[in-house]
PDB file of C-alpha atoms in Angstrom:
ATOM      1  CA  MET A   1       0.000   0.000   0.000  1.00 64.00           C
ATOM      2  CA  ALA A   2       1.235   3.470  -0.886  1.00 77.00           C
ATOM      3  CA  THR A   3       1.102   6.526   1.297  1.00 90.00           C
ATOM      4  CA  LEU A   4      -0.357   9.761  -0.052  1.00 91.00           C
ATOM      5  CA  GLU A   5       3.112  11.220  -0.605  1.00 93.00           C
ATOM      6  CA  THR A   6       4.272   8.146  -2.516  1.00 93.00           C
ATOM      7  CA  ALA A   7       1.093   8.062  -4.610  1.00 93.00           C
ATOM      8  CA  LEU A   8       1.467  11.729  -5.571  1.00 95.00           C
ATOM      9  CA  LYS A   9       5.119  11.200  -6.507  1.00 96.00           C
ATOM     10  CA  ASP A  10       4.194   8.130  -8.579  1.00 96.00           C
ATOM     11  CA  ALA A  11       1.510  10.115 -10.405  1.00 96.00           C
ATOM     12  CA  MET A  12       4.013  12.814 -11.311  1.00 97.00           C
ATOM     13  CA  THR A  13       6.098  10.178 -13.122  1.00 97.00           C
ATOM     14  CA  ILE A  14       3.234   9.654 -15.588  1.00 97.00           C
ATOM     15  CA  GLU A  15       4.368  10.987 -18.958  1.00 97.00           C
ATOM     16  CA  GLY A  16       3.065  14.542 -19.416  1.00 96.00           C
ATOM     17  CA  ALA A  17       1.971  15.049 -15.789  1.00 96.00           C
ATOM     18  CA  ILE A  18       1.537  18.701 -14.823  1.00 96.00           C
ATOM     19  CA  GLY A  19       0.005  18.192 -11.397  1.00 96.00           C
ATOM     20  CA  ILE A  20      -1.865  15.773  -9.157  1.00 97.00           C
ATOM     21  CA  ALA A  21      -4.180  16.307  -6.203  1.00 96.00           C
ATOM     22  CA  LEU A  22      -6.139  14.137  -3.801  1.00 96.00           C
ATOM     23  CA  VAL A  23      -9.403  15.958  -3.160  1.00 96.00           C
ATOM     24  CA  ASP A  24     -12.256  15.629  -0.663  1.00 94.00           C
ATOM     25  CA  TYR A  25     -15.361  16.328  -2.735  1.00 90.00           C
ATOM     26  CA  SER A  26     -17.578  17.021   0.261  1.00 89.00           C
ATOM     27  CA  SER A  27     -15.461  20.065   1.166  1.00 92.00           C
ATOM     28  CA  GLY A  28     -13.563  20.792  -2.065  1.00 91.00           C
ATOM     29  CA  MET A  29     -10.282  20.804  -0.175  1.00 94.00           C
ATOM     30  CA  ALA A  30      -7.117  19.274  -1.589  1.00 94.00           C
ATOM     31  CA  LEU A  31      -5.666  16.854   0.956  1.00 94.00           C
ATOM     32  CA  GLY A  32      -2.396  16.737  -0.950  1.00 94.00           C
ATOM     33  CA  THR A  33      -0.975  18.230  -4.133  1.00 95.00           C
ATOM     34  CA  LEU A  34       2.172  17.921  -6.170  1.00 95.00           C
ATOM     35  CA  GLY A  35       3.154  19.619  -9.387  1.00 94.00           C
ATOM     36  CA  ASP A  36       4.091  22.781 -11.203  1.00 78.00           C
ATOM     37  CA  ASN A  37       1.918  25.519  -9.675  1.00 74.00           C
ATOM     38  CA  THR A  38       3.091  28.069 -12.249  1.00 79.00           C
ATOM     39  CA  GLU A  39       1.117  26.276 -14.951  1.00 78.00           C
ATOM     40  CA  LEU A  40      -1.916  25.272 -12.865  1.00 90.00           C
ATOM     41  CA  ASP A  41      -3.169  26.235  -9.399  1.00 92.00           C
ATOM     42  CA  LEU A  42      -4.019  22.791  -8.047  1.00 93.00           C
ATOM     43  CA  ASN A  43      -6.040  24.105  -5.099  1.00 92.00           C
ATOM     44  CA  VAL A  44      -8.314  26.105  -7.415  1.00 94.00           C
ATOM     45  CA  ALA A  45      -8.577  23.109  -9.765  1.00 93.00           C
ATOM     46  CA  ALA A  46      -9.428  20.825  -6.836  1.00 91.00           C
ATOM     47  CA  ALA A  47     -12.222  23.086  -5.629  1.00 93.00           C
ATOM     48  CA  GLY A  48     -13.623  23.625  -9.116  1.00 94.00           C
ATOM     49  CA  ASN A  49     -13.584  19.971 -10.084  1.00 94.00           C
ATOM     50  CA  THR A  50     -15.429  19.136  -6.887  1.00 94.00           C
ATOM     51  CA  ASP A  51     -18.493  20.695  -8.534  1.00 93.00           C
ATOM     52  CA  VAL A  52     -18.010  18.410 -11.556  1.00 94.00           C
ATOM     53  CA  VAL A  53     -17.857  15.298  -9.357  1.00 93.00           C
ATOM     54  CA  ARG A  54     -20.858  16.347  -7.263  1.00 92.00           C
ATOM     55  CA  ALA A  55     -22.918  17.066 -10.391  1.00 93.00           C
ATOM     56  CA  LYS A  56     -22.123  13.651 -11.875  1.00 92.00           C
ATOM     57  CA  MET A  57     -22.915  11.884  -8.587  1.00 89.00           C
ATOM     58  CA  ARG A  58     -26.289  13.695  -8.404  1.00 91.00           C
ATOM     59  CA  THR A  59     -27.055  12.818 -12.036  1.00 93.00           C
ATOM     60  CA  MET A  60     -26.264   9.161 -11.474  1.00 90.00           C
ATOM     61  CA  GLU A  61     -28.554   9.132  -8.433  1.00 90.00           C
ATOM     62  CA  MET A  62     -31.395  10.769 -10.396  1.00 94.00           C
ATOM     63  CA  LEU A  63     -30.947   8.122 -13.103  1.00 94.00           C
ATOM     64  CA  ASN A  64     -30.956   5.323 -10.479  1.00 92.00           C
ATOM     65  CA  LEU A  65     -27.533   4.106 -11.609  1.00 89.00           C
ATOM     66  CA  HIS A  66     -26.774   2.690  -8.158  1.00 81.00           C
ATOM     67  CA  ASP A  67     -25.063  -0.435  -9.498  1.00 80.00           C
ATOM     68  CA  ASN A  68     -22.486   1.608 -11.411  1.00 80.00           C
ATOM     69  CA  GLU A  69     -19.384   3.369 -10.144  1.00 84.00           C
ATOM     70  CA  ILE A  70     -17.534   6.129 -11.930  1.00 88.00           C
ATOM     71  CA  GLU A  71     -14.196   4.772 -13.097  1.00 92.00           C
ATOM     72  CA  ASP A  72     -12.887   8.125 -14.257  1.00 94.00           C
ATOM     73  CA  MET A  73     -13.927  11.354 -15.956  1.00 95.00           C
ATOM     74  CA  LEU A  74     -12.000  13.074 -18.702  1.00 96.00           C
ATOM     75  CA  ILE A  75     -11.995  16.761 -19.534  1.00 96.00           C
ATOM     76  CA  THR A  76     -10.207  17.463 -22.797  1.00 97.00           C
ATOM     77  CA  LEU A  77      -8.789  20.947 -23.329  1.00 96.00           C
ATOM     78  CA  SER A  78      -6.869  22.180 -26.345  1.00 96.00           C
ATOM     79  CA  SER A  79      -3.518  21.742 -24.573  1.00 95.00           C
ATOM     80  CA  GLN A  80      -4.317  19.555 -21.549  1.00 95.00           C
ATOM     81  CA  TYR A  81      -6.168  16.483 -20.344  1.00 97.00           C
ATOM     82  CA  HIS A  82      -7.737  16.547 -16.890  1.00 97.00           C
ATOM     83  CA  LEU A  83      -8.476  13.130 -15.378  1.00 97.00           C
ATOM     84  CA  ILE A  84     -10.738  12.753 -12.355  1.00 97.00           C
ATOM     85  CA  ARG A  85     -10.730   9.358 -10.649  1.00 95.00           C
ATOM     86  CA  PRO A  86     -12.997   8.819  -7.608  1.00 93.00           C
ATOM     87  CA  LEU A  87     -11.469   6.443  -5.084  1.00 91.00           C
ATOM     88  CA  THR A  88     -13.333   3.146  -4.838  1.00 81.00           C
ATOM     89  CA  VAL A  89     -11.842   1.687  -1.657  1.00 71.00           C
ATOM     90  CA  GLN A  90     -14.067   2.058   1.396  1.00 62.00           C
ATOM     91  CA  SER A  91     -11.550   4.251   3.240  1.00 62.00           C
ATOM     92  CA  GLY A  92     -11.378   6.557   0.213  1.00 66.00           C
ATOM     93  CA  ARG A  93     -15.094   7.211  -0.220  1.00 78.00           C
ATOM     94  CA  GLY A  94     -15.706  10.903  -0.856  1.00 87.00           C
ATOM     95  CA  LEU A  95     -12.225  11.416  -2.335  1.00 93.00           C
ATOM     96  CA  PHE A  96     -10.945  11.689  -5.882  1.00 95.00           C
ATOM     97  CA  LEU A  97      -7.614  11.926  -7.635  1.00 96.00           C
ATOM     98  CA  TYR A  98      -7.255  14.812 -10.053  1.00 97.00           C
ATOM     99  CA  LEU A  99      -4.478  14.560 -12.638  1.00 97.00           C
ATOM    100  CA  ALA A 100      -3.624  17.283 -15.154  1.00 97.00           C
ATOM    101  CA  LEU A 101      -1.600  16.241 -18.197  1.00 97.00           C
ATOM    102  CA  SER A 102       0.057  18.058 -21.060  1.00 95.00           C
ATOM    103  CA  ARG A 103      -1.854  16.895 -24.111  1.00 96.00           C
ATOM    104  CA  SER A 104       1.204  17.050 -26.382  1.00 96.00           C
ATOM    105  CA  ARG A 105       3.311  14.832 -24.094  1.00 96.00           C
ATOM    106  CA  ALA A 106       0.783  12.434 -22.571  1.00 96.00           C
ATOM    107  CA  ASN A 107      -0.413   9.032 -23.667  1.00 96.00           C
ATOM    108  CA  LEU A 108      -3.991   9.129 -22.387  1.00 96.00           C
ATOM    109  CA  ALA A 109      -4.524   5.361 -22.330  1.00 96.00           C
ATOM    110  CA  MET A 110      -1.319   4.790 -20.368  1.00 97.00           C
ATOM    111  CA  ALA A 111      -2.094   7.667 -18.004  1.00 97.00           C
ATOM    112  CA  ARG A 112      -5.521   6.174 -17.222  1.00 96.00           C
ATOM    113  CA  HIS A 113      -3.952   2.773 -16.639  1.00 96.00           C
ATOM    114  CA  GLN A 114      -1.234   4.164 -14.360  1.00 97.00           C
ATOM    115  CA  LEU A 115      -3.675   6.335 -12.391  1.00 96.00           C
ATOM    116  CA  LYS A 116      -5.895   3.285 -11.827  1.00 94.00           C
ATOM    117  CA  ARG A 117      -2.871   1.375 -10.475  1.00 94.00           C
ATOM    118  CA  ILE A 118      -1.930   4.290  -8.193  1.00 94.00           C
ATOM    119  CA  GLU A 119      -5.514   4.574  -6.911  1.00 92.00           C
ATOM    120  CA  ALA A 120      -5.650   0.839  -6.148  1.00 90.00           C
ATOM    121  CA  ALA A 121      -2.417   1.004  -4.105  1.00 89.00           C
ATOM    122  CA  LEU A 122      -3.245   4.224  -2.244  1.00 89.00           C
ATOM    123  CA  GLU A 123      -3.741   3.849   1.489  1.00 83.00           C
ATOM    124  CA  VAL A 124      -5.961   6.635   2.824  1.00 80.00           C
TER     125      VAL A 124
END
């Protein structure tokens, strides 16, 4: 099992990584961040993406999609990918990983695969 610090460091080794945050979507607070804050303010991104996660959770509830879990969400910008991955382990309920990637340097499929591995090993 990986600690938060180790998980954040592992995420920053993903090709094209700009920044990573572990976020509590009930409060919008980043519990940990790592990355280049000159390119992206991770605390602002964490708070803003909390609204995205909450909206999707509400929509799934309205649609009675109780048997489904969100694996990840992708926001594609002209120069970046933003991956949101809610934690699925019981101790991580209410948390999500937020990963920003440079679109020109990232391999999206590999990034999703690596973030899934990091999420599975994370001990919260």
